[in-house]
Amino acid sequence: MKRVLVQTEDFDVAGELATLEALGGGGVASFTGVVRGGNGLAALELEQYPAMTRLQMERIVMDAGERWPLIGMTVIHRHGYLTPGARIVFVGTASRHRTAALESCAFLIDWLKVHAPFWKKEHFADGNTQWVASRSEDDARAHGWNG
Amino acid sequence: MLSIVYFAWVREMIGRDGEALPRPAPETTIADVISALAARGDGYAAALGDQQRLRAALDQHFTPLDHAIGDAQELALFPPVTGG
């Protein structure tokens, strides 16, 4: 099962996990990314490249499917305005082997960070805004999977 | 024509989300196109003057700036991505 969604709406983590569990592999791993609050952050705006986002996420999922014996993969990424505490991204993997589930889940979120065309802009309570800069350690982590 | 699309602060600094350019020769590189656009000055110069800060996609595939445009239909210019 491959489930790739790009949406503005929230998603149901329990429901997504239940779907992966029902595949019967015996092992399910997941990662949920949530908007961090603090420093006066009022909202995080996620811009995307609509013509490319889904295509790129499907490429990443195919890549994971070639590297690990997976029976299910779910990747959901939200865009639009998200407030602190809101879920941004979900990655779930199901396999008969826990190592495959855990490693592919880490791979998918690392790759999403550097290969999915999204850009984050911080909106602060005082009216200031700032585009989030990319982090070299994210590049390094994603590059590590090439080895 | 070659369709150009801009994202994030590149889009904001230029003040538009895209435009169509007369089709460059196939051997023209992405870097060449960026340099020509930056030469327009103002927002274009601010957004596109420093190519180290830019990334690109040709027909929805990430492509290094020194690659030629070839027969691509769409060139996207943007900062390094920050999703996930």
Coordinates of N, CA and C in Angstrom, one line a residue:
Chain A
M1 N 0.8 -1.2 0.0 CA 0.0 0.0 0.0 C 0.9 1.2 0.0
K2 N 0.6 2.2 -0.9 CA 1.3 3.4 -0.9 C 0.3 4.5 -0.9
R3 N 0.4 5.4 0.1 CA -0.6 6.5 0.3 C 0.2 7.8 0.4
V4 N 0.0 8.7 -0.5 CA 0.8 9.9 -0.6 C -0.3 11.1 -0.7
L5 N -0.3 11.9 0.3 CA -1.3 13.0 0.4 C -0.6 14.4 0.6
V6 N -1.0 15.4 -0.1 CA -0.6 16.8 0.1 C -1.9 17.5 0.3
Q7 N -2.1 18.1 1.5 CA -3.4 18.7 1.8 C -3.2 19.8 2.8
T8 N -4.3 20.7 2.9 CA -4.3 21.7 3.9 C -4.9 21.2 5.2
E9 N -5.8 20.2 5.1 CA -6.5 19.7 6.3 C -5.5 18.9 7.2
D10 N -5.9 18.8 8.5 CA -5.3 18.0 9.4 C -5.5 16.5 9.1
F11 N -4.7 15.6 9.7 CA -4.9 14.2 9.4 C -5.1 13.5 10.7
D12 N -5.6 12.2 10.7 CA -5.9 11.4 11.8 C -4.8 10.4 12.0
V13 N -3.9 10.7 13.0 CA -2.7 9.8 13.2 C -3.2 8.4 13.5
A14 N -4.2 8.3 14.5 CA -4.6 7.0 14.9 C -5.2 6.2 13.8
G15 N -6.0 6.8 12.9 CA -6.6 6.2 11.8 C -5.5 5.7 10.8
E16 N -4.5 6.6 10.5 CA -3.4 6.2 9.6 C -2.7 5.0 10.1
L17 N -2.4 5.0 11.5 CA -1.6 3.9 12.0 C -2.5 2.6 12.0
A18 N -3.8 2.7 12.2 CA -4.6 1.6 12.2 C -4.7 0.9 10.8
T19 N -4.7 1.8 9.8 CA -4.6 1.3 8.4 C -3.4 0.5 8.1
L20 N -2.2 1.0 8.6 CA -0.9 0.4 8.4 C -0.9 -1.0 9.2
E21 N -1.4 -0.9 10.4 CA -1.4 -2.1 11.3 C -2.3 -3.2 10.6
A22 N -3.4 -2.8 10.0 CA -4.3 -3.8 9.4 C -3.7 -4.5 8.2
L23 N -2.6 -4.1 7.7 CA -2.0 -4.8 6.6 C -1.4 -6.1 7.1
G24 N -1.2 -6.3 8.4 CA -0.8 -7.6 8.9 C 0.7 -7.9 8.9
G25 N 1.5 -6.8 8.7 CA 3.0 -7.1 8.6 C 3.6 -7.4 10.0
G26 N 2.9 -6.8 11.0 CA 3.4 -7.0 12.3 C 4.3 -5.9 12.9
G27 N 4.8 -5.1 12.0 CA 5.6 -4.0 12.5 C 5.2 -2.7 11.8
V28 N 5.0 -1.6 12.6 CA 4.6 -0.3 12.1 C 5.4 0.7 12.8
A29 N 6.1 1.6 12.0 CA 6.8 2.7 12.6 C 6.2 4.0 12.0
S30 N 6.3 5.1 12.8 CA 5.8 6.4 12.3 C 6.5 7.6 12.9
F31 N 6.4 8.7 12.2 CA 7.0 10.0 12.6 C 5.9 11.0 12.3
T32 N 5.6 11.8 13.3 CA 4.7 13.0 13.2 C 5.5 14.3 13.4
G33 N 5.5 15.2 12.5 CA 6.1 16.5 12.7 C 5.0 17.5 13.1
V34 N 5.3 18.3 14.2 CA 4.4 19.2 14.7 C 5.0 20.6 14.8
V35 N 4.2 21.7 14.5 CA 4.8 23.1 14.6 C 5.2 23.4 16.0
R36 N 6.5 23.7 16.1 CA 7.0 24.1 17.4 C 6.6 25.6 17.7
G37 N 6.2 25.8 19.0 CA 5.8 27.1 19.4 C 7.0 27.9 20.0
G38 N 6.7 29.0 20.6 CA 7.8 29.8 21.3 C 8.3 30.9 20.4
N39 N 9.1 31.8 21.0 CA 9.7 32.9 20.3 C 8.7 33.8 19.6
G40 N 7.5 33.8 20.1 CA 6.4 34.7 19.6 C 5.9 34.2 18.3
L41 N 6.1 32.9 17.9 CA 5.6 32.4 16.7 C 4.0 32.3 16.7
A42 N 3.4 33.0 15.7 CA 1.9 32.9 15.6 C 1.5 31.8 14.7
A43 N 2.2 31.7 13.6 CA 1.8 30.7 12.6 C 3.0 30.3 11.7
L44 N 3.0 29.2 11.2 CA 4.0 28.7 10.2 C 3.2 28.6 8.9
E45 N 3.7 29.3 7.8 CA 3.1 29.2 6.5 C 4.0 28.2 5.7
L46 N 3.3 27.2 5.1 CA 4.0 26.3 4.2 C 3.6 26.5 2.8
E47 N 4.6 26.9 2.0 CA 4.4 27.1 0.5 C 4.9 25.9 -0.2
Q48 N 4.2 25.5 -1.3 CA 4.7 24.3 -2.0 C 4.7 24.7 -3.5
Y49 N 5.3 23.8 -4.3 CA 5.3 23.8 -5.8 C 4.3 22.8 -6.2
P50 N 3.1 23.2 -6.4 CA 2.0 22.1 -6.6 C 2.3 21.1 -7.7
A51 N 2.8 21.6 -8.8 CA 3.1 20.7 -9.9 C 4.1 19.6 -9.6
M52 N 5.0 19.9 -8.6 CA 6.1 19.0 -8.3 C 6.0 18.2 -7.1
T53 N 5.2 18.8 -6.1 CA 5.2 18.2 -4.7 C 4.8 16.7 -4.7
R54 N 3.7 16.4 -5.3 CA 3.2 15.1 -5.2 C 4.1 14.1 -6.0
L55 N 4.5 14.6 -7.1 CA 5.4 13.8 -8.0 C 6.7 13.4 -7.2
Q56 N 7.2 14.4 -6.5 CA 8.5 14.2 -5.8 C 8.2 13.3 -4.6
M57 N 7.1 13.5 -3.9 CA 6.8 12.6 -2.8 C 6.6 11.1 -3.2
E58 N 6.0 11.0 -4.4 CA 5.9 9.6 -4.9 C 7.2 9.0 -5.3
R59 N 8.1 9.8 -5.8 CA 9.4 9.3 -6.2 C 10.2 8.9 -4.9
I60 N 10.0 9.6 -3.8 CA 10.7 9.3 -2.5 C 10.1 8.0 -2.0
V61 N 8.8 7.8 -2.1 CA 8.2 6.6 -1.6 C 8.6 5.4 -2.4
M62 N 8.7 5.6 -3.7 CA 9.2 4.5 -4.6 C 10.6 4.1 -4.2
D63 N 11.4 5.1 -4.0 CA 12.8 4.9 -3.6 C 12.9 4.0 -2.3
A64 N 12.1 4.4 -1.3 CA 12.0 3.7 0.0 C 11.6 2.2 -0.3
G65 N 10.6 2.0 -1.2 CA 10.1 0.7 -1.5 C 11.1 -0.2 -2.1
E66 N 12.1 0.4 -2.8 CA 13.2 -0.3 -3.5 C 14.3 -0.7 -2.5
R67 N 14.4 0.1 -1.4 CA 15.5 -0.1 -0.4 C 15.1 -1.1 0.7
W68 N 13.8 -1.1 1.1 CA 13.4 -1.9 2.2 C 12.2 -2.8 1.8
P69 N 12.0 -4.0 2.4 CA 10.8 -4.8 2.1 C 9.6 -4.3 2.9
L70 N 8.9 -3.3 2.3 CA 7.8 -2.7 3.0 C 6.5 -3.2 2.4
I71 N 5.5 -3.3 3.3 CA 4.1 -3.6 2.7 C 3.2 -2.5 2.8
G72 N 3.6 -1.4 3.5 CA 2.8 -0.2 3.5 C 3.6 1.0 3.8
M73 N 3.2 2.1 3.1 CA 3.9 3.4 3.3 C 2.8 4.5 3.2
T74 N 2.8 5.4 4.2 CA 1.9 6.5 4.2 C 2.7 7.8 4.4
V75 N 2.6 8.8 3.5 CA 3.3 10.0 3.7 C 2.3 11.1 3.5
I76 N 2.1 12.0 4.5 CA 1.1 13.1 4.4 C 1.9 14.4 4.7
H77 N 1.7 15.4 3.9 CA 2.4 16.7 4.2 C 1.3 17.8 4.0
R78 N 1.2 18.6 5.0 CA 0.3 19.7 4.9 C 0.9 21.0 4.4
H79 N 0.1 21.9 3.8 CA 0.6 23.2 3.4 C -0.4 24.2 3.8
G80 N -0.1 25.5 3.7 CA -1.0 26.5 4.2 C -0.5 27.1 5.5
Y81 N -1.4 27.7 6.3 CA -1.1 28.3 7.5 C -1.3 27.3 8.7
L82 N -0.3 27.1 9.5 CA -0.4 26.1 10.6 C 0.0 26.8 11.9
T83 N -0.7 26.6 12.9 CA -0.4 27.3 14.2 C 0.4 26.3 15.1
P84 N 1.1 26.9 16.1 CA 1.9 26.0 17.0 C 1.0 24.9 17.5
G85 N 1.6 23.7 17.5 CA 0.9 22.5 18.0 C 0.2 21.7 16.9
A86 N 0.1 22.4 15.7 CA -0.6 21.7 14.6 C 0.4 20.7 13.9
R87 N -0.2 19.6 13.5 CA 0.6 18.6 12.8 C 1.0 19.1 11.4
I88 N 2.2 18.9 10.9 CA 2.7 19.3 9.6 C 2.8 18.1 8.7
V89 N 3.4 17.0 9.2 CA 3.8 15.9 8.3 C 3.7 14.6 9.1
F90 N 3.3 13.5 8.3 CA 3.2 12.2 8.9 C 3.9 11.2 7.9
V91 N 4.7 10.4 8.5 CA 5.3 9.3 7.8 C 5.0 8.0 8.5
G92 N 4.5 7.0 7.9 CA 4.2 5.7 8.5 C 4.7 4.6 7.6
T93 N 5.3 3.6 8.2 CA 5.8 2.4 7.3 C 5.4 1.1 8.0
A94 N 5.1 0.1 7.2 CA 4.7 -1.2 7.8 C 5.5 -2.2 7.1
S95 N 6.0 -3.2 7.9 CA 6.9 -4.2 7.3 C 6.8 -5.5 8.2
R96 N 7.2 -6.6 7.7 CA 7.4 -7.8 8.6 C 8.6 -7.7 9.4
H97 N 9.5 -6.7 9.2 CA 10.7 -6.6 9.9 C 10.8 -5.2 10.6
R98 N 11.1 -5.2 11.9 CA 11.1 -3.9 12.5 C 12.2 -3.0 12.0
T99 N 13.3 -3.5 11.7 CA 14.4 -2.7 11.2 C 14.0 -2.0 9.9
A100 N 13.4 -2.7 9.0 CA 12.9 -2.1 7.8 C 11.9 -1.0 8.0
A101 N 11.0 -1.2 9.0 CA 10.0 -0.2 9.3 C 10.6 1.0 9.9
L102 N 11.5 0.8 10.8 CA 12.1 2.0 11.5 C 13.1 2.7 10.6
E103 N 13.9 2.0 9.9 CA 14.9 2.7 9.0 C 14.2 3.4 7.9
S104 N 13.2 2.8 7.2 CA 12.6 3.5 6.1 C 11.8 4.7 6.6
C105 N 11.3 4.6 7.8 CA 10.6 5.8 8.3 C 11.5 7.0 8.5
A106 N 12.7 6.7 9.1 CA 13.8 7.8 9.2 C 14.2 8.3 7.9
F107 N 14.4 7.4 6.9 CA 14.8 7.7 5.6 C 13.8 8.7 4.9
L108 N 12.5 8.3 5.0 CA 11.5 9.1 4.4 C 11.4 10.5 4.9
I109 N 11.5 10.7 6.2 CA 11.4 12.0 6.8 C 12.7 12.8 6.5
D110 N 13.8 12.2 6.5 CA 15.1 12.9 6.1 C 15.0 13.3 4.7
W111 N 14.6 12.5 3.8 CA 14.5 12.8 2.4 C 13.4 13.9 2.1
L112 N 12.3 13.8 2.8 CA 11.3 14.8 2.6 C 11.8 16.2 2.9
K113 N 12.7 16.3 3.9 CA 13.2 17.6 4.3 C 14.0 18.2 3.3
V114 N 14.7 17.4 2.5 CA 15.6 18.0 1.5 C 15.2 17.8 0.0
H115 N 14.2 17.0 -0.2 CA 13.7 16.7 -1.6 C 12.3 17.0 -1.9
A116 N 11.5 17.4 -0.9 CA 10.1 17.8 -1.2 C 10.1 19.3 -1.3
P117 N 9.5 19.9 -2.4 CA 9.5 21.3 -2.6 C 8.5 22.1 -1.7
F118 N 8.8 22.2 -0.5 CA 8.1 23.0 0.5 C 9.0 24.1 1.1
W119 N 8.4 25.3 1.4 CA 9.2 26.3 2.0 C 8.4 26.9 3.2
K120 N 9.1 27.0 4.3 CA 8.4 27.4 5.6 C 8.7 28.9 5.8
K121 N 7.6 29.6 6.1 CA 7.8 31.1 6.5 C 7.1 31.2 7.9
E122 N 7.9 31.8 8.8 CA 7.4 32.1 10.2 C 6.7 33.4 10.2
H123 N 5.5 33.4 10.8 CA 4.8 34.6 11.1 C 4.7 34.8 12.6
F124 N 5.3 36.0 13.0 CA 5.3 36.2 14.5 C 4.2 37.1 14.9
A125 N 3.9 37.0 16.2 CA 2.8 37.8 16.8 C 2.9 39.3 16.6
D126 N 4.2 39.8 16.6 CA 4.4 41.2 16.4 C 4.3 41.7 14.9
G127 N 3.9 40.7 14.0 CA 3.7 41.1 12.6 C 4.9 40.8 11.8
N128 N 6.1 40.5 12.4 CA 7.3 40.2 11.6 C 7.1 38.8 10.9
T129 N 7.8 38.7 9.8 CA 7.8 37.4 9.1 C 9.3 37.0 8.7
Q130 N 9.5 35.8 8.6 CA 10.9 35.3 8.2 C 10.8 34.0 7.6
W131 N 11.5 33.9 6.4 CA 11.6 32.6 5.7 C 12.6 31.7 6.5
V132 N 12.3 30.5 6.7 CA 13.1 29.5 7.5 C 14.3 29.2 6.5
A133 N 15.5 29.3 7.1 CA 16.7 28.9 6.3 C 16.9 27.4 6.3
S134 N 17.4 26.8 5.2 CA 17.7 25.4 5.2 C 18.9 25.1 6.1
R135 N 18.9 23.9 6.7 CA 19.9 23.5 7.7 C 20.9 22.5 7.0
S136 N 22.2 22.8 7.2 CA 23.2 22.0 6.5 C 23.2 20.6 7.1
E137 N 22.7 20.4 8.4 CA 22.7 19.1 9.0 C 21.6 18.2 8.4
D138 N 20.5 18.9 7.9 CA 19.5 18.1 7.2 C 20.0 17.6 5.9
D139 N 20.8 18.4 5.2 CA 21.5 17.9 3.9 C 22.4 16.7 4.2
A140 N 23.1 16.9 5.3 CA 24.1 15.8 5.7 C 23.4 14.5 6.1
R141 N 22.3 14.7 6.8 CA 21.5 13.4 7.2 C 21.0 12.7 6.0
A142 N 20.4 13.5 5.0 CA 19.8 12.9 3.8 C 20.9 12.3 3.0
H143 N 22.0 13.0 2.9 CA 23.1 12.5 2.1 C 23.7 11.2 2.6
G144 N 23.6 11.1 4.0 CA 24.1 9.8 4.6 C 23.4 8.6 4.1
W145 N 22.1 8.7 3.6 CA 21.4 7.5 3.1 C 21.9 7.1 1.8
N146 N 22.7 7.9 1.1 CA 23.3 7.5 -0.2 C 24.4 6.5 -0.1
G147 N 25.0 6.4 1.1 CA 26.2 5.6 1.3 C 25.9 4.1 1.3
Chain B
M1 N 8.2 29.5 -26.1 CA 8.3 30.2 -24.8 C 8.8 29.2 -23.7
L2 N 9.5 29.8 -22.7 CA 9.9 29.0 -21.5 C 9.2 29.6 -20.3
S3 N 8.4 28.7 -19.7 CA 7.7 29.2 -18.5 C 8.6 29.2 -17.3
I4 N 8.6 30.3 -16.5 CA 9.4 30.4 -15.3 C 8.5 30.6 -14.1
V5 N 8.7 29.8 -13.1 CA 7.9 30.0 -11.9 C 8.9 30.2 -10.7
Y6 N 8.4 31.1 -9.8 CA 9.2 31.5 -8.6 C 8.5 31.0 -7.3
F7 N 9.3 30.7 -6.3 CA 8.7 30.3 -5.0 C 9.4 31.0 -3.9
A8 N 8.7 31.1 -2.7 CA 9.2 31.6 -1.4 C 9.8 33.0 -1.6
W9 N 10.9 33.3 -1.0 CA 11.4 34.7 -1.1 C 11.8 35.1 -2.5
V10 N 12.1 34.2 -3.3 CA 12.4 34.5 -4.7 C 11.1 35.2 -5.3
R11 N 10.0 34.5 -5.1 CA 8.7 35.0 -5.6 C 8.4 36.4 -5.0
E12 N 8.6 36.5 -3.7 CA 8.3 37.8 -3.0 C 9.2 38.9 -3.5
M13 N 10.5 38.7 -3.6 CA 11.4 39.8 -4.0 C 11.1 40.2 -5.4
I14 N 10.8 39.3 -6.3 CA 10.5 39.6 -7.7 C 9.1 40.2 -7.8
G15 N 8.2 39.8 -6.9 CA 6.9 40.4 -6.9 C 5.9 39.8 -7.9
R16 N 6.3 38.6 -8.4 CA 5.3 37.8 -9.2 C 5.6 36.3 -9.1
D17 N 4.7 35.5 -9.4 CA 4.9 34.1 -9.2 C 5.3 33.3 -10.4
G18 N 5.4 34.1 -11.5 CA 6.0 33.4 -12.7 C 5.8 34.3 -13.9
E19 N 6.4 33.9 -15.0 CA 6.3 34.6 -16.3 C 6.8 33.7 -17.4
A20 N 6.5 34.2 -18.7 CA 7.0 33.4 -19.8 C 8.1 34.2 -20.5
L21 N 9.2 33.5 -20.9 CA 10.3 34.1 -21.5 C 10.4 33.6 -23.0
P22 N 10.9 34.4 -23.9 CA 11.1 33.9 -25.2 C 12.1 32.7 -25.1
R23 N 11.9 31.7 -25.8 CA 12.6 30.4 -25.6 C 14.1 30.6 -25.9
P24 N 15.0 30.3 -24.9 CA 16.4 30.5 -25.1 C 16.9 29.3 -25.9
A25 N 18.1 29.4 -26.5 CA 18.7 28.3 -27.2 C 18.9 27.1 -26.2
P26 N 18.8 25.8 -26.7 CA 18.8 24.7 -25.9 C 20.1 24.6 -25.0
E27 N 21.2 25.1 -25.5 CA 22.4 24.9 -24.7 C 22.6 26.0 -23.6
T28 N 21.6 26.9 -23.6 CA 21.6 27.9 -22.5 C 21.5 27.2 -21.2
T29 N 22.3 27.6 -20.2 CA 22.2 27.0 -18.9 C 21.2 27.7 -18.0
I30 N 20.8 27.0 -16.9 CA 19.9 27.7 -16.0 C 20.6 28.9 -15.4
A31 N 21.9 28.8 -15.1 CA 22.7 29.9 -14.6 C 22.6 31.1 -15.5
D32 N 22.7 30.8 -16.9 CA 22.6 31.9 -17.9 C 21.3 32.6 -17.8
V33 N 20.2 31.8 -17.7 CA 18.9 32.4 -17.6 C 18.7 33.3 -16.4
I34 N 19.3 32.8 -15.2 CA 19.2 33.5 -14.0 C 20.0 34.8 -14.1
S35 N 21.2 34.8 -14.7 CA 22.0 36.0 -14.9 C 21.2 37.0 -15.7
A36 N 20.6 36.6 -16.8 CA 19.9 37.5 -17.7 C 18.7 38.2 -16.9
L37 N 18.0 37.4 -16.1 CA 16.9 37.9 -15.3 C 17.4 38.9 -14.3
A38 N 18.5 38.5 -13.6 CA 19.1 39.4 -12.5 C 19.5 40.7 -13.1
A39 N 19.9 40.8 -14.4 CA 20.3 42.0 -15.0 C 19.2 43.0 -15.2
R40 N 18.0 42.5 -15.0 CA 16.8 43.5 -15.1 C 16.8 44.5 -13.9
G41 N 17.6 44.1 -12.9 CA 17.7 45.0 -11.7 C 16.6 44.9 -10.7
D42 N 16.5 45.8 -9.8 CA 15.5 45.9 -8.7 C 15.2 44.5 -8.1
G43 N 14.0 44.1 -8.0 CA 13.7 42.9 -7.3 C 14.4 41.6 -7.9
Y44 N 14.5 41.7 -9.2 CA 15.2 40.6 -9.9 C 16.6 40.4 -9.4
A45 N 17.3 41.6 -9.4 CA 18.7 41.6 -8.9 C 18.8 41.1 -7.5
A46 N 17.9 41.6 -6.6 CA 17.9 41.2 -5.2 C 17.6 39.7 -5.0
A47 N 16.7 39.2 -5.8 CA 16.3 37.8 -5.6 C 17.3 36.8 -6.3
L48 N 17.9 37.2 -7.4 CA 18.6 36.3 -8.3 C 20.1 36.6 -8.4
G49 N 20.5 37.7 -7.7 CA 21.9 38.1 -7.8 C 23.0 37.2 -7.3
D50 N 22.6 36.5 -6.2 CA 23.5 35.5 -5.6 C 23.1 34.1 -5.9
Q51 N 23.7 33.5 -6.9 CA 23.2 32.1 -7.3 C 23.5 31.0 -6.3
Q52 N 24.4 31.3 -5.4 CA 24.7 30.3 -4.4 C 23.5 30.0 -3.5
R53 N 22.6 31.0 -3.4 CA 21.4 30.9 -2.6 C 20.2 30.3 -3.3
L54 N 20.4 29.9 -4.6 CA 19.3 29.5 -5.4 C 19.4 28.0 -5.7
R55 N 18.2 27.4 -5.9 CA 18.1 26.0 -6.4 C 17.1 26.1 -7.6
A56 N 17.1 25.0 -8.4 CA 16.2 25.1 -9.6 C 15.6 23.7 -9.9
A57 N 14.5 23.7 -10.6 CA 13.9 22.5 -11.1 C 13.6 22.7 -12.6
L58 N 13.9 21.8 -13.4 CA 13.5 21.8 -14.8 C 12.4 20.7 -15.0
D59 N 11.2 21.2 -15.5 CA 10.1 20.3 -15.7 C 9.9 19.4 -14.4
Q60 N 9.9 20.0 -13.3 CA 9.6 19.4 -12.0 C 10.6 18.4 -11.5
H61 N 11.9 18.5 -12.0 CA 13.0 17.7 -11.5 C 14.1 18.7 -11.0
F62 N 14.6 18.5 -9.8 CA 15.7 19.3 -9.3 C 16.9 19.2 -10.3
T63 N 17.4 20.3 -10.6 CA 18.5 20.3 -11.6 C 19.6 21.3 -11.2
P64 N 20.9 20.9 -11.3 CA 22.0 21.8 -11.0 C 21.9 23.0 -11.9
L65 N 22.4 24.2 -11.4 CA 22.3 25.4 -12.2 C 23.2 25.4 -13.4
D66 N 24.2 24.6 -13.5 CA 25.1 24.6 -14.6 C 24.6 23.7 -15.8
H67 N 23.4 23.1 -15.6 CA 22.8 22.3 -16.7 C 22.1 23.1 -17.7
A68 N 22.1 22.6 -18.9 CA 21.4 23.3 -20.0 C 19.9 23.2 -19.9
I69 N 19.2 24.2 -20.5 CA 17.7 24.2 -20.5 C 17.1 23.1 -21.4
G70 N 17.9 22.8 -22.5 CA 17.4 21.8 -23.4 C 16.0 22.1 -24.0
D71 N 15.1 21.1 -23.9 CA 13.7 21.4 -24.5 C 12.7 21.5 -23.3
A72 N 13.2 21.8 -22.1 CA 12.3 21.9 -21.0 C 11.2 22.9 -21.2
Q73 N 10.1 22.7 -20.6 CA 8.9 23.6 -20.7 C 8.8 24.6 -19.5
E74 N 9.3 24.1 -18.4 CA 9.1 24.9 -17.2 C 10.4 24.9 -16.3
L75 N 10.8 26.1 -16.0 CA 12.0 26.3 -15.1 C 11.5 26.9 -13.8
A76 N 11.7 26.3 -12.7 CA 11.4 26.8 -11.4 C 12.6 27.3 -10.6
L77 N 12.5 28.5 -10.0 CA 13.6 29.0 -9.3 C 13.2 29.3 -7.8
F78 N 14.0 28.8 -6.9 CA 13.5 28.9 -5.5 C 14.7 28.8 -4.5
P79 N 14.6 29.1 -3.2 CA 15.6 28.8 -2.2 C 15.7 27.3 -1.9
P80 N 16.7 26.9 -1.2 CA 16.7 25.5 -0.8 C 15.4 25.2 0.0
V81 N 14.9 24.0 -0.2 CA 13.6 23.6 0.4 C 13.7 23.5 1.9
T82 N 12.6 23.7 2.6 CA 12.6 23.6 4.1 C 11.3 22.9 4.6
G83 N 10.9 21.8 3.9 CA 9.7 21.1 4.4 C 10.0 20.1 5.4
G84 N 9.1 19.2 5.6 CA 9.2 18.1 6.6 C 8.9 18.5 8.0

